[in-house]
């Protein structure tokens, strides 16, 4: 059930992004509005759940989070550009391979364990992307 729900959510945001990019004259404006809205909602959700939002740029964790945020902006921008140039299906498949990279990054930089279940899941995602691409 969770896998089906996840697939539905992915299909929904991929459809919204691909239509949004194609229906607006400026894909950059679409991306900016989506990221702005997401950023505001993220801050509101954090504040409601944890109270006051406190940022101290001198803290290592804050700098790491800001760097990760910059990478998210770049990655989303690349996806939006791709949607404006090609069909949504293969682009979405490639977009979702990010979970494979997250698994590798988790192992290399966060010391997470690569269990057989995670490795198989990553291989399935990669195989699916390759199949759609062919």
PDB file of C-alpha atoms in Angstrom:
ATOM      1  CA  UNK A   1       0.000   0.000   0.000  1.00  0.00           C
ATOM      2  CA  UNK A   2       2.822   2.422   0.881  1.00  0.00           C
ATOM      3  CA  UNK A   3       4.572   1.707  -2.416  1.00  0.00           C
ATOM      4  CA  UNK A   4       1.390   2.461  -4.360  1.00  0.00           C
ATOM      5  CA  UNK A   5       0.836   5.671  -2.418  1.00  0.00           C
ATOM      6  CA  UNK A   6       4.443   6.699  -3.040  1.00  0.00           C
ATOM      7  CA  UNK A   7       4.025   5.990  -6.758  1.00  0.00           C
ATOM      8  CA  UNK A   8       0.840   8.063  -6.836  1.00  0.00           C
ATOM      9  CA  UNK A   9       2.560  10.993  -5.143  1.00  0.00           C
ATOM     10  CA  UNK A  10       5.524  10.792  -7.542  1.00  0.00           C
ATOM     11  CA  UNK A  11       3.200  10.633 -10.552  1.00  0.00           C
ATOM     12  CA  UNK A  12       1.254  13.621  -9.221  1.00  0.00           C
ATOM     13  CA  UNK A  13       4.217  15.924  -8.649  1.00  0.00           C
ATOM     14  CA  UNK A  14       5.858  14.858 -11.913  1.00  0.00           C
ATOM     15  CA  UNK A  15       2.643  15.635 -13.808  1.00  0.00           C
ATOM     16  CA  UNK A  16       2.200  18.982 -12.071  1.00  0.00           C
ATOM     17  CA  UNK A  17       5.820  19.953 -12.751  1.00  0.00           C
ATOM     18  CA  UNK A  18       5.776  18.918 -16.410  1.00  0.00           C
ATOM     19  CA  UNK A  19       2.461  20.680 -17.092  1.00  0.00           C
ATOM     20  CA  UNK A  20       3.478  23.745 -15.081  1.00  0.00           C
ATOM     21  CA  UNK A  21       6.714  24.116 -17.008  1.00  0.00           C
ATOM     22  CA  UNK A  22       5.056  23.721 -20.398  1.00  0.00           C
ATOM     23  CA  UNK A  23       2.051  25.971 -19.713  1.00  0.00           C
ATOM     24  CA  UNK A  24       4.025  28.955 -18.430  1.00  0.00           C
ATOM     25  CA  UNK A  25       6.181  31.087 -20.687  1.00  0.00           C
ATOM     26  CA  UNK A  26       9.118  31.032 -18.259  1.00  0.00           C
ATOM     27  CA  UNK A  27      10.128  27.696 -16.681  1.00  0.00           C
ATOM     28  CA  UNK A  28      12.423  29.587 -14.295  1.00  0.00           C
ATOM     29  CA  UNK A  29       9.469  31.543 -12.905  1.00  0.00           C
ATOM     30  CA  UNK A  30       7.557  28.305 -12.345  1.00  0.00           C
ATOM     31  CA  UNK A  31      10.517  26.789 -10.486  1.00  0.00           C
ATOM     32  CA  UNK A  32      10.990  29.949  -8.411  1.00  0.00           C
ATOM     33  CA  UNK A  33       7.342  30.006  -7.311  1.00  0.00           C
ATOM     34  CA  UNK A  34       7.330  26.313  -6.441  1.00  0.00           C
ATOM     35  CA  UNK A  35      10.530  26.630  -4.410  1.00  0.00           C
ATOM     36  CA  UNK A  36       9.324  29.819  -2.699  1.00  0.00           C
ATOM     37  CA  UNK A  37       6.008  28.211  -1.751  1.00  0.00           C
ATOM     38  CA  UNK A  38       7.751  25.059  -0.541  1.00  0.00           C
ATOM     39  CA  UNK A  39      10.217  27.124   1.500  1.00  0.00           C
ATOM     40  CA  UNK A  40       7.458  29.085   3.211  1.00  0.00           C
ATOM     41  CA  UNK A  41       5.471  25.933   3.971  1.00  0.00           C
ATOM     42  CA  UNK A  42       8.587  24.219   5.324  1.00  0.00           C
ATOM     43  CA  UNK A  43       9.288  27.089   7.720  1.00  0.00           C
ATOM     44  CA  UNK A  44       5.651  27.177   8.862  1.00  0.00           C
ATOM     45  CA  UNK A  45       5.598  23.402   9.436  1.00  0.00           C
ATOM     46  CA  UNK A  46       8.905  23.508  11.333  1.00  0.00           C
ATOM     47  CA  UNK A  47       7.708  26.383  13.521  1.00  0.00           C
ATOM     48  CA  UNK A  48       4.406  24.659  14.295  1.00  0.00           C
ATOM     49  CA  UNK A  49       6.116  21.386  15.190  1.00  0.00           C
ATOM     50  CA  UNK A  50       9.227  22.605  16.991  1.00  0.00           C
ATOM     51  CA  UNK A  51       8.632  26.187  17.983  1.00  0.00           C
ATOM     52  CA  UNK A  52      10.933  29.053  17.158  1.00  0.00           C
ATOM     53  CA  UNK A  53      13.246  28.663  14.180  1.00  0.00           C
ATOM     54  CA  UNK A  54      16.816  29.524  15.148  1.00  0.00           C
ATOM     55  CA  UNK A  55      19.642  29.767  12.642  1.00  0.00           C
ATOM     56  CA  UNK A  56      23.247  30.324  13.616  1.00  0.00           C
ATOM     57  CA  UNK A  57      25.544  30.423  10.593  1.00  0.00           C
ATOM     58  CA  UNK A  58      28.522  29.726  12.867  1.00  0.00           C
ATOM     59  CA  UNK A  59      27.195  26.232  13.610  1.00  0.00           C
ATOM     60  CA  UNK A  60      28.530  23.478  11.379  1.00  0.00           C
ATOM     61  CA  UNK A  61      25.112  21.820  11.038  1.00  0.00           C
ATOM     62  CA  UNK A  62      23.560  25.077   9.817  1.00  0.00           C
ATOM     63  CA  UNK A  63      26.214  25.468   7.130  1.00  0.00           C
ATOM     64  CA  UNK A  64      25.744  21.844   6.059  1.00  0.00           C
ATOM     65  CA  UNK A  65      21.978  22.366   5.830  1.00  0.00           C
ATOM     66  CA  UNK A  66      22.425  25.519   3.761  1.00  0.00           C
ATOM     67  CA  UNK A  67      24.778  23.713   1.397  1.00  0.00           C
ATOM     68  CA  UNK A  68      22.293  20.864   1.046  1.00  0.00           C
ATOM     69  CA  UNK A  69      19.578  23.424   0.299  1.00  0.00           C
ATOM     70  CA  UNK A  70      21.690  24.924  -2.482  1.00  0.00           C
ATOM     71  CA  UNK A  71      22.110  21.464  -4.014  1.00  0.00           C
ATOM     72  CA  UNK A  72      18.337  20.934  -3.833  1.00  0.00           C
ATOM     73  CA  UNK A  73      17.770  24.211  -5.686  1.00  0.00           C
ATOM     74  CA  UNK A  74      20.241  23.234  -8.405  1.00  0.00           C
ATOM     75  CA  UNK A  75      18.812  19.725  -8.759  1.00  0.00           C
ATOM     76  CA  UNK A  76      15.238  20.991  -9.020  1.00  0.00           C
ATOM     77  CA  UNK A  77      16.290  23.611 -11.561  1.00  0.00           C
ATOM     78  CA  UNK A  78      17.899  20.932 -13.718  1.00  0.00           C
ATOM     79  CA  UNK A  79      14.715  18.827 -13.555  1.00  0.00           C
ATOM     80  CA  UNK A  80      12.578  21.812 -14.561  1.00  0.00           C
ATOM     81  CA  UNK A  81      14.858  22.534 -17.515  1.00  0.00           C
ATOM     82  CA  UNK A  82      14.651  18.864 -18.522  1.00  0.00           C
ATOM     83  CA  UNK A  83      10.824  18.886 -18.348  1.00  0.00           C
ATOM     84  CA  UNK A  84      10.771  21.922 -20.620  1.00  0.00           C
ATOM     85  CA  UNK A  85      12.878  20.072 -23.201  1.00  0.00           C
ATOM     86  CA  UNK A  86      11.557  16.515 -23.297  1.00  0.00           C
ATOM     87  CA  UNK A  87       8.896  13.949 -22.407  1.00  0.00           C
ATOM     88  CA  UNK A  88       7.958  13.635 -18.748  1.00  0.00           C
ATOM     89  CA  UNK A  89       8.139   9.819 -18.462  1.00  0.00           C
ATOM     90  CA  UNK A  90      11.862   9.226 -18.977  1.00  0.00           C
ATOM     91  CA  UNK A  91      12.758  12.445 -17.172  1.00  0.00           C
ATOM     92  CA  UNK A  92      10.735  11.346 -14.144  1.00  0.00           C
ATOM     93  CA  UNK A  93      12.412   7.929 -14.179  1.00  0.00           C
ATOM     94  CA  UNK A  94      15.844   9.541 -14.153  1.00  0.00           C
ATOM     95  CA  UNK A  95      14.690  12.018 -11.489  1.00  0.00           C
ATOM     96  CA  UNK A  96      13.728   9.177  -9.178  1.00  0.00           C
ATOM     97  CA  UNK A  97      17.149   7.563  -9.451  1.00  0.00           C
ATOM     98  CA  UNK A  98      18.147  10.195  -6.904  1.00  0.00           C
ATOM     99  CA  UNK A  99      17.265   7.625  -4.236  1.00  0.00           C
ATOM    100  CA  UNK A 100      20.176   5.511  -5.491  1.00  0.00           C
ATOM    101  CA  UNK A 101      22.518   8.476  -5.093  1.00  0.00           C
ATOM    102  CA  UNK A 102      21.049   9.174  -1.654  1.00  0.00           C
ATOM    103  CA  UNK A 103      21.816   5.590  -0.678  1.00  0.00           C
ATOM    104  CA  UNK A 104      25.422   5.943  -1.851  1.00  0.00           C
ATOM    105  CA  UNK A 105      25.863   9.328  -0.167  1.00  0.00           C
ATOM    106  CA  UNK A 106      24.368   7.922   3.037  1.00  0.00           C
ATOM    107  CA  UNK A 107      26.938   5.134   3.009  1.00  0.00           C
ATOM    108  CA  UNK A 108      29.952   7.268   2.103  1.00  0.00           C
ATOM    109  CA  UNK A 109      29.298  10.351   4.209  1.00  0.00           C
ATOM    110  CA  UNK A 110      26.899   9.291   6.948  1.00  0.00           C
ATOM    111  CA  UNK A 111      28.164   5.786   7.637  1.00  0.00           C
ATOM    112  CA  UNK A 112      24.805   4.139   6.959  1.00  0.00           C
ATOM    113  CA  UNK A 113      24.746   0.395   6.465  1.00  0.00           C
ATOM    114  CA  UNK A 114      24.072  -0.946   2.979  1.00  0.00           C
ATOM    115  CA  UNK A 115      21.820  -3.864   3.761  1.00  0.00           C
ATOM    116  CA  UNK A 116      20.998  -6.422   1.071  1.00  0.00           C
ATOM    117  CA  UNK A 117      17.439  -5.053   1.017  1.00  0.00           C
ATOM    118  CA  UNK A 118      18.698  -1.504   0.273  1.00  0.00           C
ATOM    119  CA  UNK A 119      21.085  -2.722  -2.406  1.00  0.00           C
ATOM    120  CA  UNK A 120      18.343  -4.706  -4.144  1.00  0.00           C
ATOM    121  CA  UNK A 121      15.968  -1.736  -3.952  1.00  0.00           C
ATOM    122  CA  UNK A 122      18.615   0.543  -5.475  1.00  0.00           C
ATOM    123  CA  UNK A 123      19.276  -1.940  -8.265  1.00  0.00           C
ATOM    124  CA  UNK A 124      15.549  -2.178  -9.009  1.00  0.00           C
ATOM    125  CA  UNK A 125      15.263   1.608  -9.261  1.00  0.00           C
ATOM    126  CA  UNK A 126      18.322   1.797 -11.531  1.00  0.00           C
ATOM    127  CA  UNK A 127      17.021  -1.070 -13.709  1.00  0.00           C
ATOM    128  CA  UNK A 128      13.644   0.666 -14.028  1.00  0.00           C
ATOM    129  CA  UNK A 129      15.268   3.897 -15.162  1.00  0.00           C
ATOM    130  CA  UNK A 130      17.395   2.021 -17.700  1.00  0.00           C
ATOM    131  CA  UNK A 131      14.343   0.121 -19.005  1.00  0.00           C
ATOM    132  CA  UNK A 132      12.329   3.309 -19.474  1.00  0.00           C
ATOM    133  CA  UNK A 133      15.284   4.996 -21.157  1.00  0.00           C
ATOM    134  CA  UNK A 134      15.601   2.205 -23.703  1.00  0.00           C
TER     135      UNK A 134
END
